C-alpha positions as a Python dict, from the first residue, in 0.01 Angstrom:
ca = {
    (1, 'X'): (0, 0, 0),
    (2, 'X'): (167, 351, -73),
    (3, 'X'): (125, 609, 134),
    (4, 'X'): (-120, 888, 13),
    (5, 'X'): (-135, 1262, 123),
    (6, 'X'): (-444, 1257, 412),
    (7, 'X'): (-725, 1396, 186),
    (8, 'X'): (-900, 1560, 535),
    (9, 'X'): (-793, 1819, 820),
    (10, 'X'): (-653, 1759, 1141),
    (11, 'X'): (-983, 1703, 1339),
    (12, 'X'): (-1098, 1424, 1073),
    (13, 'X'): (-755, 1250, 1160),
    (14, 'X'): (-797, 1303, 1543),
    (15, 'X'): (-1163, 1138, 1503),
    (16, 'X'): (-1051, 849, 1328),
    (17, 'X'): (-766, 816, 1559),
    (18, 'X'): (-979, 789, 1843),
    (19, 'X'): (-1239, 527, 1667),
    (20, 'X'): (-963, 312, 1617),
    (21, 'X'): (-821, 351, 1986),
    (22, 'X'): (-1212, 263, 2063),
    (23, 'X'): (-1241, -38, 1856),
    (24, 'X'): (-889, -166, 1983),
    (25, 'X'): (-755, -140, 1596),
    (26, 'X'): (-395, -58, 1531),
    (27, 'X'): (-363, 113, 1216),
    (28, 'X'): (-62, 302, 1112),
    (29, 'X'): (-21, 661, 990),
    (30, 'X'): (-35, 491, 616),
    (31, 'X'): (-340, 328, 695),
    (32, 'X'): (-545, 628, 862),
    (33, 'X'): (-413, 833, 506),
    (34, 'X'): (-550, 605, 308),
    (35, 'X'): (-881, 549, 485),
    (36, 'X'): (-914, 972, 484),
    (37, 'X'): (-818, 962, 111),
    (38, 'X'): (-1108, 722, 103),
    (39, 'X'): (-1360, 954, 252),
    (40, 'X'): (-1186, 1196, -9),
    (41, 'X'): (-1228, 1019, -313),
    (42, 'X'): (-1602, 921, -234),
    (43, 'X'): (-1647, 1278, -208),
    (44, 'X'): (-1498, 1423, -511),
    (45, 'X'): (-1708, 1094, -716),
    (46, 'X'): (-2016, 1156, -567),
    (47, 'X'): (-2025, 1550, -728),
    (48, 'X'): (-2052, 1320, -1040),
    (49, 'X'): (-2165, 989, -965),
    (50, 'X'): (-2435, 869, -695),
    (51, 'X'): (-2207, 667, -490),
    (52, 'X'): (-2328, 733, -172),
    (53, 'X'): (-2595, 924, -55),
    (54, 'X'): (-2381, 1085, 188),
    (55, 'X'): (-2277, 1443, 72),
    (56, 'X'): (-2048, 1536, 383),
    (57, 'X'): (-1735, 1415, 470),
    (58, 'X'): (-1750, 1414, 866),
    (59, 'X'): (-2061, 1195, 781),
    (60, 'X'): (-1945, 954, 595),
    (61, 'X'): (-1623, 928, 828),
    (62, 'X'): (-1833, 811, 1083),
    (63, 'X'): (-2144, 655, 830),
    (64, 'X'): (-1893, 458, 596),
    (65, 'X'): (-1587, 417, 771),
    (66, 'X'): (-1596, 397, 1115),
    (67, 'X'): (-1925, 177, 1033),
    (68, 'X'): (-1729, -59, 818),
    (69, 'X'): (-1405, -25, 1077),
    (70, 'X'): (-1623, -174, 1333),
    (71, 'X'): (-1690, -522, 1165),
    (72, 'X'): (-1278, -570, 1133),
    (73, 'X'): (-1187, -674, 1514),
    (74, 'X'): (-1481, -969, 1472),
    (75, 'X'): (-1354, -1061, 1140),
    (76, 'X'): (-1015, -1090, 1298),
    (77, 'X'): (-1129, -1292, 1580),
    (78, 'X'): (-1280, -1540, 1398),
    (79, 'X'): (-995, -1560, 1077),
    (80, 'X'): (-714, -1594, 1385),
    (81, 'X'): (-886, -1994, 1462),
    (82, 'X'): (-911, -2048, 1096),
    (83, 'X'): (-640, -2294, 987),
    (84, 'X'): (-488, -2221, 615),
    (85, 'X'): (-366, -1928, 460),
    (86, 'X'): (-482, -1576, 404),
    (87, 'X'): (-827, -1468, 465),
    (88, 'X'): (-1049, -1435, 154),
    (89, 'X'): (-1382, -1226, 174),
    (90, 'X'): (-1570, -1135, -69),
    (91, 'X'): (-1810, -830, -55),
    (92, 'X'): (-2160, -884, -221),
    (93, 'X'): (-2316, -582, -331),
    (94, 'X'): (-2059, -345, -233),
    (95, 'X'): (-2149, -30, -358),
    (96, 'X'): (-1879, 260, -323),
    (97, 'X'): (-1646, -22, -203),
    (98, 'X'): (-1821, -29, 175),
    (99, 'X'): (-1717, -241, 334),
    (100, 'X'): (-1476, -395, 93),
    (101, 'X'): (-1276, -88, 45),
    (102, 'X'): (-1219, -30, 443),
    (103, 'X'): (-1184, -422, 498),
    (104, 'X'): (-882, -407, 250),
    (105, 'X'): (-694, -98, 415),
    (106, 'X'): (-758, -252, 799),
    (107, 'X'): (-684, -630, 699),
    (108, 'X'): (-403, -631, 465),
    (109, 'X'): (-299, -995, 496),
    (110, 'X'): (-678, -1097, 344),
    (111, 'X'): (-768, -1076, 9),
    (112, 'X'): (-1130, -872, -57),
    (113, 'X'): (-1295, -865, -390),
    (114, 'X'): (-1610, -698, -421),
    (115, 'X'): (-1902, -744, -628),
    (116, 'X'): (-2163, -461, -781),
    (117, 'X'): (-2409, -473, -1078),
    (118, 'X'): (-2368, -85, -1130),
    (119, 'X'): (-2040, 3, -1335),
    (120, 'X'): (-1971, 347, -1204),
    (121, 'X'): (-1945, 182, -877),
    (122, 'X'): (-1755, -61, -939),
    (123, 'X'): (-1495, 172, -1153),
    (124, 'X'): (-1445, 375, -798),
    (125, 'X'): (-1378, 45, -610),
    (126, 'X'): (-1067, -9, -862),
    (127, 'X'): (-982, 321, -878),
    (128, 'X'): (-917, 290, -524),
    (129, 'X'): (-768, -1, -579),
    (130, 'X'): (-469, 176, -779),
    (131, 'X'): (-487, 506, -561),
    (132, 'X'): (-445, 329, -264),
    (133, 'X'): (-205, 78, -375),
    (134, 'X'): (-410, -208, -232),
    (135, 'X'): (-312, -512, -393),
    (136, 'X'): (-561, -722, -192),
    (137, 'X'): (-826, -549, -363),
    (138, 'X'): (-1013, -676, -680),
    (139, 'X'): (-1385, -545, -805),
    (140, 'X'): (-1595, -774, -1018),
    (141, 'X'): (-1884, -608, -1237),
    (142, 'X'): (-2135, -813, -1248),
    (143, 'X'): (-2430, -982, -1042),
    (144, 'X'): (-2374, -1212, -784),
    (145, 'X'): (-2586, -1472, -912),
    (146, 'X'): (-2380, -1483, -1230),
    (147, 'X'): (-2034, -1555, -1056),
    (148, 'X'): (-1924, -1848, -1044),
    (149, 'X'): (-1855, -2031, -701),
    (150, 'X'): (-1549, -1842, -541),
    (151, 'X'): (-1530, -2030, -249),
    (152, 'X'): (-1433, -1744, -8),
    (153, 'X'): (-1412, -1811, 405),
    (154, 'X'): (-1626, -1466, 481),
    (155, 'X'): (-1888, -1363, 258),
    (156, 'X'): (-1988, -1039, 359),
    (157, 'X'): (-2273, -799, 272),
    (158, 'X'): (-2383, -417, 420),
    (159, 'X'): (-2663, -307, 269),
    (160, 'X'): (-2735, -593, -7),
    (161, 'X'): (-3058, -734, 78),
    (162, 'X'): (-3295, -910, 340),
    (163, 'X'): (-3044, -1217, 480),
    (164, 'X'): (-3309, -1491, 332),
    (165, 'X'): (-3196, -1315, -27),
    (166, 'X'): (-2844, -1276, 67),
    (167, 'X'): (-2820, -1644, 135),
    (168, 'X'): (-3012, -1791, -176),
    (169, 'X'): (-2781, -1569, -401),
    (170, 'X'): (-2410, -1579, -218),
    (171, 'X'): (-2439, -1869, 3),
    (172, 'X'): (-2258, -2114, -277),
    (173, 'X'): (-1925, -1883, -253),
    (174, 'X'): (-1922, -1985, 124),
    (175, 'X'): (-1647, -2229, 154),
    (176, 'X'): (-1686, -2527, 354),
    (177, 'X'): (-1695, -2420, 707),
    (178, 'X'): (-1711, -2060, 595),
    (179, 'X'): (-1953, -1787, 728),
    (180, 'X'): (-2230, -1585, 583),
    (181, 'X'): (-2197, -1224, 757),
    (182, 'X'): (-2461, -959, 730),
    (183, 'X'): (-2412, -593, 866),
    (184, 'X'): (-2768, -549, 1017),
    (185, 'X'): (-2906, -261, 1214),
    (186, 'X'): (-3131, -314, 1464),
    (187, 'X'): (-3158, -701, 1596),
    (188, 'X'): (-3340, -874, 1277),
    (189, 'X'): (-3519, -1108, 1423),
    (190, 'X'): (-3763, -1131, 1107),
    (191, 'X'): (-3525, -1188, 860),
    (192, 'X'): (-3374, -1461, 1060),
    (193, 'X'): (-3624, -1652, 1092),
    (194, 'X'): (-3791, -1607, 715),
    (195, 'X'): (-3385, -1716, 674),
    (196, 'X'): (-3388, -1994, 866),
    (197, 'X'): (-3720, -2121, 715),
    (198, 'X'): (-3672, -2065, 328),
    (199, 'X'): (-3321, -2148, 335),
    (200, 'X'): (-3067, -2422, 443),
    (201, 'X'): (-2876, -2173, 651),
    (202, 'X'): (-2892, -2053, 1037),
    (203, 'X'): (-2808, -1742, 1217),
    (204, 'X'): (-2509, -1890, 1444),
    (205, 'X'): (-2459, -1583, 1645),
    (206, 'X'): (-2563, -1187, 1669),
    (207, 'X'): (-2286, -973, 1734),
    (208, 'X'): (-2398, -655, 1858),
    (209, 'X'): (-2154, -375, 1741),
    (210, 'X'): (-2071, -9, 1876),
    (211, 'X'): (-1978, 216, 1573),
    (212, 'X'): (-1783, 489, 1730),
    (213, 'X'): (-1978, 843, 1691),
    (214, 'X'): (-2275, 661, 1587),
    (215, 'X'): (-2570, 624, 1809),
    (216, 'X'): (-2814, 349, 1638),
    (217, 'X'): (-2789, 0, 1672),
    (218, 'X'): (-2545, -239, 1496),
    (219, 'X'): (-2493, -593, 1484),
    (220, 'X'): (-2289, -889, 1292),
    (221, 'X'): (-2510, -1224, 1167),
    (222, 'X'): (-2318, -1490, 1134),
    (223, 'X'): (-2442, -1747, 957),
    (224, 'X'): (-2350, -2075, 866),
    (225, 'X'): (-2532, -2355, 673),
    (226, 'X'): (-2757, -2611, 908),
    (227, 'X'): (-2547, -2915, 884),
    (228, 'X'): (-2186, -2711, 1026),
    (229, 'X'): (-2110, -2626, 1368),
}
């Protein structure tokens, strides 16, 4: 990853200081400049392109990134008692890159690729890609369902769809003994169980998450199909 000029002030490099400190992340100086170059970038696109629906930049620190920063300590956790080699995650419907962008600045041992339907989209995610020098980063564009198997440990998804969808369409890039993940709001206990009656996967755990700045409610699903512990 090369190190990139910090796109924001000061105060925008204190805040995401602290998150980190909050969420118990170490990032280095080139990793905070790249994740402010982020916030940047998605700024100067969006006077263009519909990225994000986000127009100002001390928002979408705290909307995008710190959102997306708080899912890497539980991705950790769980890839540290995986056995084999570097973590592979795979973004479904990824948007401007979130989380798949922030996943590849935080967690530069695993490889992210990220998946979107809508070109322009998917053009930022690789322009990133080059700005930021993150080799761990591909983009696909194309749908989901039209991909064939990638066999990834996480599959991951923010604002895709209900987790019964999610599931139908992603679960077969789940490797064996990989999870489902879904970045949920509040507790959704509906989806969970139309999941758990229309599909062949269960919700294995709710992580609740605290998103620095952010007062609403957060949580992980993990998922994982009915006959694996």
């Amino acid at each position: 990853m090369t190190r990139v000029n910090p796109a924001a002030d000061s105060d925008m490099r204190a805040r995401l200081e602290r998150a980190a400190a909050v969420l118990q992340l170490s990032l280095s100086d080139e990793q905070t400049s790249a994740l402010l170059e982020l916030v940047s970038q998605l700024a100067k696109w969006n006077r263009t392109y519909n990225l994000t629906a986000l127009r100002d930049a001390g928002q979408a620190l705290v909307h995008h990134v710190f959102d997306s920063l708080a899912a890497v300590p539980p991705l950790l956790h769980w890839g540290a008692g995986q056995a084999g080699g570097k973590l592979r995650i795979l973004d479904v419907g990824s948007g401007g890159g979130l989380p798949g962008i922030v996943l590849a600045i935080a967690m530069p041992e695993a490889q992210i690729t990220c998946v979107d339907a809508v070109e322009k989209k998917v053009s930022f995610i690789r322009q990133m890609a080059g700005v930021l020098g993150l080799r761990n980063l591909e983009a696909r564009h194309t749908r989901i369902e039209d991909v064939e198997p990638l066999g990834c440990d996480i599959v991951i998804s923010r604002a895709f769809a209900s987790l019964e969808v999610f599931a139908r369409l992603a679960g077969r890039h789940v490797a064996l003994n990989g999870r489902l993940v879904g970045m949920k709001g509040k507790f959704p206990d509906q989806e969970i169980a139309e999941l758990e009656r229309e599909t062949d996967w269960v919700a294995h755990d709710t992580q609740p998450l605290s998103v620095p700045e952010l007062q609403a409610e957060r949580c992980l699903v993990w998922m994982n199909r009915r006959d694996t512990k």
